[in-house]
Every structure is written in structure tokens, then in C-alpha cells.
Amino acid sequence: MKKLIGIIFISLMLCNIGFAKPTKAKILERYEIKIKAMHAEVVVIACVDGYKFIHTGGIERNLIQFFEERDGKSLPAKC
């Protein structure tokens, strides 16, 4: 019984294969902000799938989506 449960468990773990299409980001703007003498923070505004994102690279890496107000609603900003 243990072998049967093990085989089922392993087969379920291995059958979870995703088929996502790769996306390309187009860099719209790039900034390098110098902090103190030795540290620099890189900020990139990019277009991914038609929407604007800001990406910071440095000690902490963040990806934040731009939003704008249209007709009184908060909607994602398009490139």
C-alpha cells in the first residue's frame, strides 16, 4: 500500500508541467541613482504585455505595476 501511495504521489508531482509562453519586456526608461559613494540603485520602467511596470534592482528587487485613473476607476497604465 505504501508503494502504491508513493507511486501515485510521485506521478502527481512530476505531471505538473506548465506551458507558459515567454514574454519580452521593452525598456522604456532607465535610471541609475547613486546612493553614497559606493552604492547605486537601478530603476527601470518597462513595458510588459502592453502594461507599464517599474523594476528596481539593487539590494531589494521589486516589480510594481503602474496604475492610472480613468473615468473615476483605477486601471493599469498601458504603454
PDB file of C-alpha atoms in Angstrom:
ATOM      1  CA  MET A   1       0.000   0.000   0.000  1.00  0.00           C
ATOM      2  CA  LYS A   2       2.885   2.352   0.806  1.00  0.00           C
ATOM      3  CA  LYS A   3       4.416   1.698  -2.601  1.00  0.00           C
ATOM      4  CA  LEU A   4       1.129   2.431  -4.360  1.00  0.00           C
ATOM      5  CA  ILE A   5       0.689   5.728  -2.480  1.00  0.00           C
ATOM      6  CA  GLY A   6       4.329   6.603  -3.217  1.00  0.00           C
ATOM      7  CA  ILE A   7       3.916   5.907  -6.936  1.00  0.00           C
ATOM      8  CA  ILE A   8       0.729   7.999  -7.093  1.00  0.00           C
ATOM      9  CA  PHE A   9       2.370  10.849  -5.167  1.00  0.00           C
ATOM     10  CA  ILE A  10       5.493  10.906  -7.352  1.00  0.00           C
ATOM     11  CA  SER A  11       3.481  10.683 -10.572  1.00  0.00           C
ATOM     12  CA  LEU A  12       1.316  13.636  -9.470  1.00  0.00           C
ATOM     13  CA  MET A  13       4.410  15.666  -8.564  1.00  0.00           C
ATOM     14  CA  LEU A  14       6.012  15.051 -11.960  1.00  0.00           C
ATOM     15  CA  CYS A  15       2.918  15.660 -14.103  1.00  0.00           C
ATOM     16  CA  ASN A  16       2.597  19.344 -13.088  1.00  0.00           C
ATOM     17  CA  ILE A  17       4.308  20.814 -16.157  1.00  0.00           C
ATOM     18  CA  GLY A  18       3.321  24.312 -17.244  1.00  0.00           C
ATOM     19  CA  PHE A  19       3.208  25.577 -20.811  1.00  0.00           C
ATOM     20  CA  ALA A  20       3.512  29.349 -20.429  1.00  0.00           C
ATOM     21  CA  LYS A  21       4.585  31.427 -23.381  1.00  0.00           C
ATOM     22  CA  PRO A  22       7.666  33.580 -22.833  1.00  0.00           C
ATOM     23  CA  THR A  23       7.138  37.326 -22.677  1.00  0.00           C
ATOM     24  CA  LYS A  24       9.596  40.048 -23.593  1.00  0.00           C
ATOM     25  CA  ALA A  25       9.889  43.337 -21.780  1.00  0.00           C
ATOM     26  CA  LYS A  26      10.658  46.535 -23.655  1.00  0.00           C
ATOM     27  CA  ILE A  27      12.647  49.024 -21.580  1.00  0.00           C
ATOM     28  CA  LEU A  28      11.100  52.493 -21.801  1.00  0.00           C
ATOM     29  CA  GLU A  29      13.367  54.396 -19.362  1.00  0.00           C
ATOM     30  CA  ARG A  30      16.353  53.527 -17.186  1.00  0.00           C
ATOM     31  CA  TYR A  31      17.752  55.498 -14.246  1.00  0.00           C
ATOM     32  CA  GLU A  32      20.758  54.884 -12.058  1.00  0.00           C
ATOM     33  CA  ILE A  33      20.550  56.627  -8.701  1.00  0.00           C
ATOM     34  CA  LYS A  34      23.804  56.949  -6.769  1.00  0.00           C
ATOM     35  CA  ILE A  35      23.407  56.490  -3.029  1.00  0.00           C
ATOM     36  CA  LYS A  36      26.502  57.412  -1.041  1.00  0.00           C
ATOM     37  CA  ALA A  37      29.837  56.747  -2.699  1.00  0.00           C
ATOM     38  CA  MET A  38      29.704  53.025  -3.412  1.00  0.00           C
ATOM     39  CA  HIS A  39      26.041  52.071  -3.844  1.00  0.00           C
ATOM     40  CA  ALA A  40      23.860  52.642  -6.909  1.00  0.00           C
ATOM     41  CA  GLU A  41      20.174  51.820  -7.295  1.00  0.00           C
ATOM     42  CA  VAL A  42      18.921  50.950 -10.786  1.00  0.00           C
ATOM     43  CA  VAL A  43      15.315  51.856 -11.657  1.00  0.00           C
ATOM     44  CA  VAL A  44      13.796  50.632 -14.935  1.00  0.00           C
ATOM     45  CA  ILE A  45      10.401  51.495 -16.389  1.00  0.00           C
ATOM     46  CA  ALA A  46       9.395  48.678 -18.719  1.00  0.00           C
ATOM     47  CA  CYS A  47       6.514  47.658 -20.958  1.00  0.00           C
ATOM     48  CA  VAL A  48       5.390  44.040 -20.412  1.00  0.00           C
ATOM     49  CA  ASP A  49       2.434  42.702 -22.418  1.00  0.00           C
ATOM     50  CA  GLY A  50       1.261  46.254 -23.104  1.00  0.00           C
ATOM     51  CA  TYR A  51       1.289  47.427 -19.469  1.00  0.00           C
ATOM     52  CA  LYS A  52       3.796  49.652 -17.631  1.00  0.00           C
ATOM     53  CA  PHE A  53       5.871  48.323 -14.724  1.00  0.00           C
ATOM     54  CA  ILE A  54       8.669  49.790 -12.618  1.00  0.00           C
ATOM     55  CA  HIS A  55      11.506  47.477 -11.606  1.00  0.00           C
ATOM     56  CA  THR A  56      14.115  48.344  -9.028  1.00  0.00           C
ATOM     57  CA  GLY A  57      17.323  46.388  -8.894  1.00  0.00           C
ATOM     58  CA  GLY A  58      19.712  46.610  -6.005  1.00  0.00           C
ATOM     59  CA  ILE A  59      19.632  45.174  -2.512  1.00  0.00           C
ATOM     60  CA  GLU A  60      15.886  44.526  -2.780  1.00  0.00           C
ATOM     61  CA  ARG A  61      14.270  43.757  -6.124  1.00  0.00           C
ATOM     62  CA  ASN A  62      10.718  44.957  -6.676  1.00  0.00           C
ATOM     63  CA  LEU A  63       8.318  44.877  -9.616  1.00  0.00           C
ATOM     64  CA  ILE A  64       5.405  47.301  -9.290  1.00  0.00           C
ATOM     65  CA  GLN A  65       2.665  47.945 -11.835  1.00  0.00           C
ATOM     66  CA  PHE A  66       1.673  51.487 -12.796  1.00  0.00           C
ATOM     67  CA  PHE A  67      -1.985  52.446 -12.364  1.00  0.00           C
ATOM     68  CA  GLU A  68      -3.879  55.469 -13.636  1.00  0.00           C
ATOM     69  CA  GLU A  69      -7.327  56.887 -13.016  1.00  0.00           C
ATOM     70  CA  ARG A  70      -9.750  56.700 -15.941  1.00  0.00           C
ATOM     71  CA  ASP A  71     -13.432  57.612 -15.598  1.00  0.00           C
ATOM     72  CA  GLY A  72     -13.150  57.509 -11.813  1.00  0.00           C
ATOM     73  CA  LYS A  73     -11.686  53.969 -11.833  1.00  0.00           C
ATOM     74  CA  SER A  74      -8.172  52.810 -11.036  1.00  0.00           C
ATOM     75  CA  LEU A  75      -6.928  50.842 -14.064  1.00  0.00           C
ATOM     76  CA  PRO A  76      -3.495  49.523 -15.112  1.00  0.00           C
ATOM     77  CA  ALA A  77      -1.500  52.022 -17.191  1.00  0.00           C
ATOM     78  CA  LYS A  78      -0.905  50.965 -20.787  1.00  0.00           C
ATOM     79  CA  CYS A  79       2.299  51.615 -22.714  1.00  0.00           C
TER      80      CYS A  79
END
